[in-house]
Coordinates of C-alpha atoms and ligand atoms in Angstrom, one line a residue:
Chain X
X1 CA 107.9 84.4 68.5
X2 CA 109.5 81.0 68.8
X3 CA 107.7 79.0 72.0
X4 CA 111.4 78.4 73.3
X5 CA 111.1 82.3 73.6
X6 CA 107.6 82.6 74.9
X7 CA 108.2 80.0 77.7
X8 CA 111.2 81.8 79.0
X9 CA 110.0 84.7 78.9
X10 CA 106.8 83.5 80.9
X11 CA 109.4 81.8 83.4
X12 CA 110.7 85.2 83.7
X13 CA 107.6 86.9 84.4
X14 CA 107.0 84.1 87.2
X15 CA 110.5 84.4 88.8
X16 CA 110.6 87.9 89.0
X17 CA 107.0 88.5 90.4
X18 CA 107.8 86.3 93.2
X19 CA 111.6 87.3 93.9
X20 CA 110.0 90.2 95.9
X21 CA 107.9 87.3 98.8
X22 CA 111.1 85.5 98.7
X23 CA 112.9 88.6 99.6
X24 CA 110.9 89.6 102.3
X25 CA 110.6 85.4 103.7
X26 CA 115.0 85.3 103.2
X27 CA 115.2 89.2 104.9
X28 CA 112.9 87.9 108.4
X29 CA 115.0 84.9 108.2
X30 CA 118.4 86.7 108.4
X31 CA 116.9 89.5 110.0
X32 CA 117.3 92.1 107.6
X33 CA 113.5 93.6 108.1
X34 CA 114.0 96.8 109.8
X35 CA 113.4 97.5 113.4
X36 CA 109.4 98.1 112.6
X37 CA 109.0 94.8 110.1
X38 CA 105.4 95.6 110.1
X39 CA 105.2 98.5 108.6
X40 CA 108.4 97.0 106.4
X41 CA 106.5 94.8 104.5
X42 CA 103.4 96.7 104.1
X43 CA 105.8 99.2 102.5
X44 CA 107.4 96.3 100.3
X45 CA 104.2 94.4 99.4
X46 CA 102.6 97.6 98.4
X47 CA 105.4 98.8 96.5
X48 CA 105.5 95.0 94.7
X49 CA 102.0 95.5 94.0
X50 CA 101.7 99.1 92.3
X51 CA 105.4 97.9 90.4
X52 CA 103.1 95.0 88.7
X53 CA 100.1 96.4 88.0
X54 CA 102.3 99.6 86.0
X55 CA 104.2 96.7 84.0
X56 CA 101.4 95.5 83.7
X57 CA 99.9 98.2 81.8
X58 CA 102.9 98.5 79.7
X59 CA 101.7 95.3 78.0
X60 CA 99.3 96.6 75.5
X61 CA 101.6 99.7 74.8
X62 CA 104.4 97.2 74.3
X63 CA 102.2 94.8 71.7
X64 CA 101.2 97.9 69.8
X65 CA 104.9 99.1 69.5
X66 CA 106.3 95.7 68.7
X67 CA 103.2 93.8 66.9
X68 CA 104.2 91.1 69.4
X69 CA 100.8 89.3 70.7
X70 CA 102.9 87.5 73.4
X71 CA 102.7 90.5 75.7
X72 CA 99.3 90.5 75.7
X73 CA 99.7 87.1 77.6
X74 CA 101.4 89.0 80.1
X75 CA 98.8 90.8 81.5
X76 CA 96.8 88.5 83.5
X77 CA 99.4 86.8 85.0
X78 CA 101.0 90.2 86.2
X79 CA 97.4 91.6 87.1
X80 CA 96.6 88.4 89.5
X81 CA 100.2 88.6 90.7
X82 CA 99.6 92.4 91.8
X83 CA 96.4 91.7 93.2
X84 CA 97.9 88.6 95.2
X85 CA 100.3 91.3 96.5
X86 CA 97.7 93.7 97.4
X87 CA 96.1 91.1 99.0
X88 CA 99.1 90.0 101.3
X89 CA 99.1 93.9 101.6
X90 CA 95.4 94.5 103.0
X91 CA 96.0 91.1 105.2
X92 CA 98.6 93.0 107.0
X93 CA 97.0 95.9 107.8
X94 CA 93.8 94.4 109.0
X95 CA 95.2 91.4 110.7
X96 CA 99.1 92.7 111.8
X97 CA 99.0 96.2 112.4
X98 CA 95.4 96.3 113.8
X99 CA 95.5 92.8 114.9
X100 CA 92.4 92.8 113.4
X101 CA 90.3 95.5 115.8
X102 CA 87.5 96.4 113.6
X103 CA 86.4 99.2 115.8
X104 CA 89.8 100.8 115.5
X105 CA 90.3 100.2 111.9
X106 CA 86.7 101.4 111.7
X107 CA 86.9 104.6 113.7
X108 CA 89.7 105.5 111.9
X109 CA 90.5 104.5 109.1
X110 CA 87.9 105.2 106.1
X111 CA 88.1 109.2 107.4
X112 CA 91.8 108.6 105.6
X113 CA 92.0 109.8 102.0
X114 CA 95.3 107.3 101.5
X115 CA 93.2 105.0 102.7
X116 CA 90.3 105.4 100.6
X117 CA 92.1 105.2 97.7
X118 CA 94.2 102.1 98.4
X119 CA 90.7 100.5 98.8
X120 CA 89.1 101.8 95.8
X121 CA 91.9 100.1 94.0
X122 CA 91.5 96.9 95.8
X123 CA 88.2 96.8 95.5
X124 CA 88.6 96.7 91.8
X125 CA 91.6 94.7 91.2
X126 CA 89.3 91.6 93.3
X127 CA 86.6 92.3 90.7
X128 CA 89.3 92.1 87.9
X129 CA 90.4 88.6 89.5
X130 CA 87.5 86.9 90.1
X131 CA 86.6 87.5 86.7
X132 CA 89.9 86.6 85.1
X133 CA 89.2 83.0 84.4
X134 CA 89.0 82.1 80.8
X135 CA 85.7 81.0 81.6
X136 CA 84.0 84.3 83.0
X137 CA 85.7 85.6 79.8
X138 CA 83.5 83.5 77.6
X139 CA 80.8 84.1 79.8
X140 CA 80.7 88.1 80.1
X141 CA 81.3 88.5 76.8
X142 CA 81.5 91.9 76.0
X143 CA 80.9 93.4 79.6
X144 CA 83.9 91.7 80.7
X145 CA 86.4 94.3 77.9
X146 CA 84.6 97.2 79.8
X147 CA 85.0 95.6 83.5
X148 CA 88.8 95.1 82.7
X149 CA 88.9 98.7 81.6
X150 CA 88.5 99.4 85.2
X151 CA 92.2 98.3 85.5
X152 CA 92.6 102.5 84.7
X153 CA 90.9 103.7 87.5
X154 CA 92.5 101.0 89.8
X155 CA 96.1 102.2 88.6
X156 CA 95.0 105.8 89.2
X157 CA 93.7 105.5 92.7
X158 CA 96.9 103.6 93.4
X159 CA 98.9 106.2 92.6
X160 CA 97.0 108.6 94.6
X161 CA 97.1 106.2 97.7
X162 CA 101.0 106.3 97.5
X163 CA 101.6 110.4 96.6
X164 CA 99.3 110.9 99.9
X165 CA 100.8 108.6 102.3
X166 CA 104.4 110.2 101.9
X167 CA 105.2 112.6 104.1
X168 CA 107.7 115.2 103.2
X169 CA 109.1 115.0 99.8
X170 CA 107.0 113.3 96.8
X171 CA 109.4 112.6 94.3
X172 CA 109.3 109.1 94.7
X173 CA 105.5 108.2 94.2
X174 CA 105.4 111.0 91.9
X175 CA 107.6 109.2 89.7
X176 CA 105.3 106.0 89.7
X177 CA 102.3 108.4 89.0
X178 CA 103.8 109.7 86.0
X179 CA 104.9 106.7 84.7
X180 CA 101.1 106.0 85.5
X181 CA 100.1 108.4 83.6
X182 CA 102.2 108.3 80.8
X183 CA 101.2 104.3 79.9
X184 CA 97.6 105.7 80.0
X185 CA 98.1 108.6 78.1
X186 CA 99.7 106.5 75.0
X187 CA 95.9 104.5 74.9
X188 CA 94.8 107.9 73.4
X189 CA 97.1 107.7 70.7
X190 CA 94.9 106.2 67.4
X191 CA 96.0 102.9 66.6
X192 CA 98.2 102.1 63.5
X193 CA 99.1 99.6 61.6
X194 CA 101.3 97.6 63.8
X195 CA 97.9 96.1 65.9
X196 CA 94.7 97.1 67.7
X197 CA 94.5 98.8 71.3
X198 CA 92.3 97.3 73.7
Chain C
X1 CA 126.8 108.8 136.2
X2 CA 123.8 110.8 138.3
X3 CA 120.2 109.1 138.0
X4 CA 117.3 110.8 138.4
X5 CA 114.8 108.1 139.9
X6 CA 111.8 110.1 139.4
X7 CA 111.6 110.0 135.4
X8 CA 112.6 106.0 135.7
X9 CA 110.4 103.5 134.2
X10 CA 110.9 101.0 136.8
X11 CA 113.5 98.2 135.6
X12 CA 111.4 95.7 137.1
X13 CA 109.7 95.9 133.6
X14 CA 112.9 95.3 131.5
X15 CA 112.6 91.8 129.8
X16 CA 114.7 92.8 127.0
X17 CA 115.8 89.2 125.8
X18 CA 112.0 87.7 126.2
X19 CA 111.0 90.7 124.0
X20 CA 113.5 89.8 121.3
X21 CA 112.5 85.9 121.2
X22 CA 108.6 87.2 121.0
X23 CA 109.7 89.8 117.9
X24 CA 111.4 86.7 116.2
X25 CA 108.7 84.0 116.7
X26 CA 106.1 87.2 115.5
X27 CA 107.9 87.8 112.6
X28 CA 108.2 84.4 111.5
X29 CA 104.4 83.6 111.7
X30 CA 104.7 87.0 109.7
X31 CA 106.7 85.0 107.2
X32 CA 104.3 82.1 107.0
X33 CA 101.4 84.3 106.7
X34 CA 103.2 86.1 103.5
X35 CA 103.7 82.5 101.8
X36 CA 100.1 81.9 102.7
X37 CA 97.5 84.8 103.7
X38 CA 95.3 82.1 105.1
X39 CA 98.0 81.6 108.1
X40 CA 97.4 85.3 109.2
X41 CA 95.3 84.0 111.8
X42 CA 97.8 82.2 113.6
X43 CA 99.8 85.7 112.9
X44 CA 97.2 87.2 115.4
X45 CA 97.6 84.4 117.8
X46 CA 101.5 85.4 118.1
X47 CA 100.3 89.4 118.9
X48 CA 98.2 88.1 121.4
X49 CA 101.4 86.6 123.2
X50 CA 103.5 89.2 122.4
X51 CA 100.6 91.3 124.5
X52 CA 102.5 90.1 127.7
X53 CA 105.1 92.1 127.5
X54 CA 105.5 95.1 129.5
X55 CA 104.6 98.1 127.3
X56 CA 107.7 100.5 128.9
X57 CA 110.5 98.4 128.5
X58 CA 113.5 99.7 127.1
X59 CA 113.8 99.4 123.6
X60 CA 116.9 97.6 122.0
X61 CA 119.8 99.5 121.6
X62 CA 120.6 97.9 117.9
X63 CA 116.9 99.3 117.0
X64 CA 117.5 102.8 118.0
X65 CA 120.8 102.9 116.4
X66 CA 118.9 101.1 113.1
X67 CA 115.9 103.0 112.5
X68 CA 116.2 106.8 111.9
X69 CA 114.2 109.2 111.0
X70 CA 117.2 111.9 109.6
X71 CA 115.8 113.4 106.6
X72 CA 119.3 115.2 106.3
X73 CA 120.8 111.9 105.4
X74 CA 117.3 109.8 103.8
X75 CA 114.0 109.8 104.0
X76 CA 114.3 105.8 104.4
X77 CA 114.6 105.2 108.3
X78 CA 116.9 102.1 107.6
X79 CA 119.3 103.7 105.1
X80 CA 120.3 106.7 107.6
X81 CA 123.0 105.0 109.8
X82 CA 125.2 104.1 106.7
X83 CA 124.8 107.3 105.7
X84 CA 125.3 109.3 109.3
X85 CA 128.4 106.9 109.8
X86 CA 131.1 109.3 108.9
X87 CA 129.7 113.0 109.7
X88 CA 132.2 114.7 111.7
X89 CA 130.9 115.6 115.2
X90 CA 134.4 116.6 117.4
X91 CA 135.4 119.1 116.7
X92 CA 131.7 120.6 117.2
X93 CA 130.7 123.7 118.7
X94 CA 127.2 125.4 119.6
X95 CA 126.9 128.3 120.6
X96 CA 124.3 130.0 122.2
X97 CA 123.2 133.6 121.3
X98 CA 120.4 135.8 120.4
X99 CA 118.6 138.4 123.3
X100 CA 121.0 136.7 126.2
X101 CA 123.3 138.2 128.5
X102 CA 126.3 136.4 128.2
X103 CA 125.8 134.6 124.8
X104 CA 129.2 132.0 124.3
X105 CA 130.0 129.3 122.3
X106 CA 130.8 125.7 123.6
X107 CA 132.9 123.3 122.4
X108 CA 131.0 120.0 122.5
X109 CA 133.5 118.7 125.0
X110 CA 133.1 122.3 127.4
X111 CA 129.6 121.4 126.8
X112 CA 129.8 117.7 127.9
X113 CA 131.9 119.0 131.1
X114 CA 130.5 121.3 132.5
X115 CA 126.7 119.9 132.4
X116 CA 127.7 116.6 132.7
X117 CA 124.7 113.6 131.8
X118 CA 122.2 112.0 134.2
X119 CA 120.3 109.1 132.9
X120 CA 116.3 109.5 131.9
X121 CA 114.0 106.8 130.2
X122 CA 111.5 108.8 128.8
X123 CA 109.1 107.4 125.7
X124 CA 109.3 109.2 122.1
X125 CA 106.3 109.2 120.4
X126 CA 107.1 109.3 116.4
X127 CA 104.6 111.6 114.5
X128 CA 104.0 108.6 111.8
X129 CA 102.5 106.5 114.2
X130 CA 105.6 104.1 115.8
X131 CA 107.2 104.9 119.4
X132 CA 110.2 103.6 121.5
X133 CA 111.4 103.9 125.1
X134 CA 115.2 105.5 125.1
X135 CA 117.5 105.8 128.1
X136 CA 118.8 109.0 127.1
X137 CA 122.3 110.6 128.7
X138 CA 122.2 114.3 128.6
X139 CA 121.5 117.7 131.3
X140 CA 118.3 119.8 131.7
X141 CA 118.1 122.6 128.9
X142 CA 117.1 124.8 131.7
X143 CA 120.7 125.1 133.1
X144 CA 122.4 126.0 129.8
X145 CA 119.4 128.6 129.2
X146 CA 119.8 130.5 133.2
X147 CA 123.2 130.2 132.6
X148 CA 123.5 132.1 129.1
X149 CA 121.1 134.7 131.1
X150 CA 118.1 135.6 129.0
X151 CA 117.2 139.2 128.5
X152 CA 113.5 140.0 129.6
X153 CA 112.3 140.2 125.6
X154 CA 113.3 136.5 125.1
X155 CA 110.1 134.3 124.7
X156 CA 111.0 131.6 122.7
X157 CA 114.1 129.6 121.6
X158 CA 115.3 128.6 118.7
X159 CA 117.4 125.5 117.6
X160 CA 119.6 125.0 114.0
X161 CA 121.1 121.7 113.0
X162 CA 124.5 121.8 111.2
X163 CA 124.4 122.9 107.6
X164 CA 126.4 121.0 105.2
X165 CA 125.1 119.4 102.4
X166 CA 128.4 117.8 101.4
X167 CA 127.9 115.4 104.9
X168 CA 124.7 115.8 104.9
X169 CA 123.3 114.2 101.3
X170 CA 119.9 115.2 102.3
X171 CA 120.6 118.6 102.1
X172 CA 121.7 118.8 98.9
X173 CA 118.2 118.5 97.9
X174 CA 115.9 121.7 97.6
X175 CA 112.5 120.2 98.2
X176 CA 113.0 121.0 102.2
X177 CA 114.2 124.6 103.5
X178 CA 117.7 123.5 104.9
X179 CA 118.9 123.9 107.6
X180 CA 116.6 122.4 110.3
X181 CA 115.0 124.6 113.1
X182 CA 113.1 123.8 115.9
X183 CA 111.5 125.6 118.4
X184 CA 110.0 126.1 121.9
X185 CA 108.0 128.5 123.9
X186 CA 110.6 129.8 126.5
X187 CA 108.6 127.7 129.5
X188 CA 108.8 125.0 127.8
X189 CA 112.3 125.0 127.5
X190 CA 112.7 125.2 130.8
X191 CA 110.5 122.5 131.9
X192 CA 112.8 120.0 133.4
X193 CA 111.3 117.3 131.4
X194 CA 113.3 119.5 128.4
X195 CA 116.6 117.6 127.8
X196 CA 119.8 117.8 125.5
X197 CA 121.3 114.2 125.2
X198 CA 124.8 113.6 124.5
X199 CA 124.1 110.2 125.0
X200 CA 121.8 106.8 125.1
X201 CA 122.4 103.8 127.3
X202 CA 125.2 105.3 128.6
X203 CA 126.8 105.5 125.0
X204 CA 127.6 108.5 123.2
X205 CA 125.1 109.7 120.9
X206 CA 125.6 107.9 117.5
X207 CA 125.4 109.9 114.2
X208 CA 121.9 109.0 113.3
X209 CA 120.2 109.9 116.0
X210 CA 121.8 113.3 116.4
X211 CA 125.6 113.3 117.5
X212 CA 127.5 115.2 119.3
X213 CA 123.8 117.1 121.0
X214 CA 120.2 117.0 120.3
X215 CA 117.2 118.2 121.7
X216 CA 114.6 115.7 123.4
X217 CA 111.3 117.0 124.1
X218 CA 109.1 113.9 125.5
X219 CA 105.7 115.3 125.3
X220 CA 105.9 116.3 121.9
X221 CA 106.3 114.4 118.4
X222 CA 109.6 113.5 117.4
X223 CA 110.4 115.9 114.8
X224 CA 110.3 118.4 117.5
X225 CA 113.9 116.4 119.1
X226 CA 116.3 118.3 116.5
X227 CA 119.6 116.9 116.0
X228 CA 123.0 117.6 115.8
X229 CA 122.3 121.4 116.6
X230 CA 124.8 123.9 116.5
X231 CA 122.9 126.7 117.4
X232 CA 120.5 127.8 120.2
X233 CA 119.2 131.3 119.8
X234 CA 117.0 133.5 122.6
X235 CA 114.6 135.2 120.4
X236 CA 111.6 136.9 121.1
X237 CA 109.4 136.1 118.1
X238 CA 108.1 132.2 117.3
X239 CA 110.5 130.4 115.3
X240 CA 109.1 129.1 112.0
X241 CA 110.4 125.0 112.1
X242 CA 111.1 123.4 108.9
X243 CA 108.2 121.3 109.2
X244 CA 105.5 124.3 109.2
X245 CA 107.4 125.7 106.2
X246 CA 107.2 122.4 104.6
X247 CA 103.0 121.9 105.3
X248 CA 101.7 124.0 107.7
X249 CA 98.4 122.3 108.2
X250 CA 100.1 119.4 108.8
X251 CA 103.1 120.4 111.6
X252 CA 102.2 122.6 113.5
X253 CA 104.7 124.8 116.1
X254 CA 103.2 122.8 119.3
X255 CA 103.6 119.3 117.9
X256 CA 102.4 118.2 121.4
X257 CA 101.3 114.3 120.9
X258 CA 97.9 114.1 121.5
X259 CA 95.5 111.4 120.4
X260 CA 92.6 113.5 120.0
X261 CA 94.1 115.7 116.8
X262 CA 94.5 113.5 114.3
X263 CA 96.9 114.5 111.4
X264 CA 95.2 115.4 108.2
X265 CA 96.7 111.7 106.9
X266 CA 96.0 109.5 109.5
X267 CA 95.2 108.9 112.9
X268 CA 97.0 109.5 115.8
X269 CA 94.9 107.3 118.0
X270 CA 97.9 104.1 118.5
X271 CA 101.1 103.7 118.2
X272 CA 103.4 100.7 117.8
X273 CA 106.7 100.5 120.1
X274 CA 109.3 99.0 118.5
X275 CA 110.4 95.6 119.5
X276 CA 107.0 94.9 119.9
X277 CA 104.1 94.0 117.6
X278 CA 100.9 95.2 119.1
X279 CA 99.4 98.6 118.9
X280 CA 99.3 100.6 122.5
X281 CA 97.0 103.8 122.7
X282 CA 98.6 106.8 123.0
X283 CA 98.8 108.9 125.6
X284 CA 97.9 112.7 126.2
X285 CA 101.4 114.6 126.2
X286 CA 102.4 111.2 125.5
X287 CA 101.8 109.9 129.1
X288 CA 103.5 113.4 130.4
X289 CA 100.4 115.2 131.4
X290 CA 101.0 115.8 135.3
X291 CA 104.2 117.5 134.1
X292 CA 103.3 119.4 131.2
X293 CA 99.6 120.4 131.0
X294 CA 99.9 123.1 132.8
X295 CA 101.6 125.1 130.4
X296 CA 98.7 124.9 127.9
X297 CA 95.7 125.7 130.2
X298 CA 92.8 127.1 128.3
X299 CA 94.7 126.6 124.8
X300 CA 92.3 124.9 122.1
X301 CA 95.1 122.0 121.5
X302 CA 93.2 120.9 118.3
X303 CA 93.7 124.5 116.8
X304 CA 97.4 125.0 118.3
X305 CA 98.7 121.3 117.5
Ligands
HEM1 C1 92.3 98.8 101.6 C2 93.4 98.7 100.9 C3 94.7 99.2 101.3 C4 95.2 99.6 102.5 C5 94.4 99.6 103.8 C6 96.6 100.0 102.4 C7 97.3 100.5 103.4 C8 98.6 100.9 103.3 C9 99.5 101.3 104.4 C10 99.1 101.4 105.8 C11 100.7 101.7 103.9 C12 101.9 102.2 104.6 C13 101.9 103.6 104.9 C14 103.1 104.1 105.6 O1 103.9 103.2 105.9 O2 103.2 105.2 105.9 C15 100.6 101.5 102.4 C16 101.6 101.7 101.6 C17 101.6 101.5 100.2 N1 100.5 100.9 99.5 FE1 98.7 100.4 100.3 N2 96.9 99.9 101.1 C18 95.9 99.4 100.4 C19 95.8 99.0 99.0 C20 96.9 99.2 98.2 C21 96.9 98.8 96.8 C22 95.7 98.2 96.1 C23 98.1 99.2 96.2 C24 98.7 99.0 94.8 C25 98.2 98.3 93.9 C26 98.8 99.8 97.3 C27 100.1 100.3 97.2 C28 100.9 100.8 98.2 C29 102.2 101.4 98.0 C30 102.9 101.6 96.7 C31 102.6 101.8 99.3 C32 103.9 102.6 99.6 C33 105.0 101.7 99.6 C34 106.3 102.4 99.8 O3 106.4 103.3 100.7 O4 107.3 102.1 99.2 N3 98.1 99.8 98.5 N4 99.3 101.0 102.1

């Protein structure tokens, strides 16, 4: 691929993974957060962050169907991107809606399957960031391929944090956890010609 | 219009305006704390503020009308007033039937007339965790119930929002058991907390939030406040509700708000009014207990929740 190509699509990449914030700063500024904007942009930070981290397991599907290396570039900028969203995503909860009352959150909280999850997930994508510079790459060596493997389970426990916190009808995280499942399933296809699965 | 003091959160307590600039300066810190996490603290300073407002006050009119739970339009709270907009509710009619003695059907404006409206603030305590303060319009169920004469069987009553999937968009999906139902035990129908609202803040009642009649039940979780019902039936058997069909370990017939029964998927412990930022604790019988708990002596509330 030409760079012209590569750089746009990397400008892409960055534009759209940040249109969401910008959303949510332009939406309080015109008021267009609904009448509960906390639990508003949990919804919307959470939803930017399971959107990211889906796309961003597209990436290695997509090289291995198009022999392009360039999404494999991709990935870490979507998975830190999805982690920073997460991250904006746990601030809220701890500091907005429980304006950070550790008892509360503490008598409560971990008893909640939902919640659970959503922190199994977290607690996995910080691992994946801290460890996402080039030179923890070079330093873990081959420890560091299995700890990014963990991206699976951490796209799994998503998905179950969303299908349990809906109340009512499921269609709509359901939809994310198949999609879910379907980028994982395609790993299990052997790899051809076109490149190497990792 | 006929007030009844006793149910009146005192108006000293309405700072409406105050409350609005403390929502906007919150959310903005909210803003800055989204461009930067690290500013969250400061976020936290802004609740403490916001603490000094006074937990009963009113909540804003364009945030009742806004934010909707009406799963017969969406399942998104904010997208239910554009859909509710156009849904026929004059002509209307509910009648009122099952084991009564003189069963009849109303027209909405009969209805309207001959109960009339009295104002009541009373707090609604959503199941999913968020609450407001509404200044309902509307007439004690009580009188439309001795009135339609209930036969001795009658023990409970039974409540059915309009079917009609082709205003209702909601409906044209199969995933709930359309239409709604609701019910109570026949005493607590005819507590005189028990209210049908034709209007809020002196309004009539908007689309979304149950035009032309719902039902509004203060000690229990929203769900239980049906809308746009157009029937109310005497029976003698307990009404299965929509919601107990949908997950019966999860809504159960009572739906009284209490604190102390979590649901299965999270706790039931606070609750946020909206308008306002911090979380209050909720109350037993959402703050209704002198009026209510009578009704449920010697019940096991965590097993009949
Ligand atoms: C300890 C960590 C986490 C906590 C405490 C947490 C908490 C929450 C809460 C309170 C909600 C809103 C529930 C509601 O409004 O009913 C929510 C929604 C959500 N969260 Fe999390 N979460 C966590 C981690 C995550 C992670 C790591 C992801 C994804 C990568 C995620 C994705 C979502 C999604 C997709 C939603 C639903 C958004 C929607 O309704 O559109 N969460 N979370």
């Amino acid at each position: 691929m030409k760079p012209t190509y590569r750089a746009a699509l990397l400008v892409a990449l960055h534009l759209s993974a940040l249109y969401p914030l910008a959303l949510v700063i332009w939406d309080y500024h015109t008021g267009g957060l609904s009448a509960n904007p906390i639990e508003d942009i949990t919804r919307r930070t959470g939803h930017t962050a399971i959107v990211l981290l889906t796309v961003s397991l597209a990436a290695t599907p997509a090289r291995r169907l198009t022999g392009w290396s360039l999404f494999i570039r991709l990935r870490r900028p979507l998975g830190l991107y999805s982690f920073f969203y997460a991250s904006i995503h746990l601030m809220i909860f701890i500091g907005l809606d429980f304006g950070f009352d550790w008892e509360l959150i503490w008598l409560e909280w971990p008893k909640k399957r939902f919640i659970v999850a959503g922190l199994a997930a977290y607690v996995i994508l910080l691992s994946l960031a801290i460890t996402s510079p080039k030179l923890m790459v070079a330093r873990l060596g081959a420890a560091w391929k299995k700890l990014h493997r963990m991206v699976y389970p951490a796209s799994i426990f998503a998905a179950a944090h969303f299908v349990w916190l809906v109340k009512g009808d499921k269609t709509r995280p359901m939809v994310y956890a198949a999609v879910i499942a379907a980028l994982l399933l395609v790993r299990l296809i052997p790899v051809t010609a076109k490149g190497r699965g990792s | 219009m006929k007030r009844s003091a006793r149910y009146i959160i005192p108006s000293s307590q309405i700072t409406q305006e105050s409350a609005y600039l403390n929502r906007r300066s919150f959310i903005k810190s909210a803003g800055l704390a989204m461009a930067a996490p690290g500013m969250l603290l400061g976020a936290a300073g802004e609740v403490a503020a916001a603490r000094a407002r006074a937990v009963d006050d009113p909540t804003l009119y364009a945030d009742i009308i806004s934010y909707n739970n009406y799963y017969e339009f969406s399942q998104e709270k904010t997208a239910v007033a554009a859909l509710a907009h156009d849904l026929v509710t004059d002509p209307w009619s509910v009648s009122v039937e099952g084991l009564v003695k003189k069963p009849r059907k109303y027209d909405i404006d009969d209805l309207k007339k001959s109960f009339g409206a009295e104002q009541r603030i009373y707090r609604m305590r959503c199941v999913e965790g968020w609450s407001m303060v509404i200044p309902w319009d509307g007439f004690e169920l009580s009188r439309l119930i001795t009135e339609a004469d209930p036969q001795s069987e009658a023990k409970y009553v039974k409540f059915t929002t309009l079917l009609d999937p082709k205003q209702m968009p909601g409906q044209r999906k199969s995933y709930f058991s359309w239409p709604y139902v609701e019910g109570l035990r026949l005493d607590e129908a005819m507590n005189s907390l028990t209210l049908l609202a034709t209007g809020i803040y002196g309004k009539p009642l908007l689309p979304q939030n149950g035009a032309p009649v719902r039902l509004v039940v203060p000690w229990k979780y929203g769900f239980k406040g049906i809308k746009s019902i157009v029937k109310i039936e005497l029976v003698a058997r307990r009404p299965v509700s929509l919601w107990m069909n949908t997950s019966s370990a999860e809504y159960g017939f009572y739906a009284n708000v209490n604190p102390n029964v979590d649901h299965p998927r999270w706790s039931q412990r606070t609750e946020r009014r909206i308008g306002d930022l911090r979380r209050v604790r909720t109350m037993m019988f959402n703050g209704y207990e002198k009026e209510v708990a009578d009704m449920y002596k010697g019940m096991d509330l965590a097993r009949y929740f």
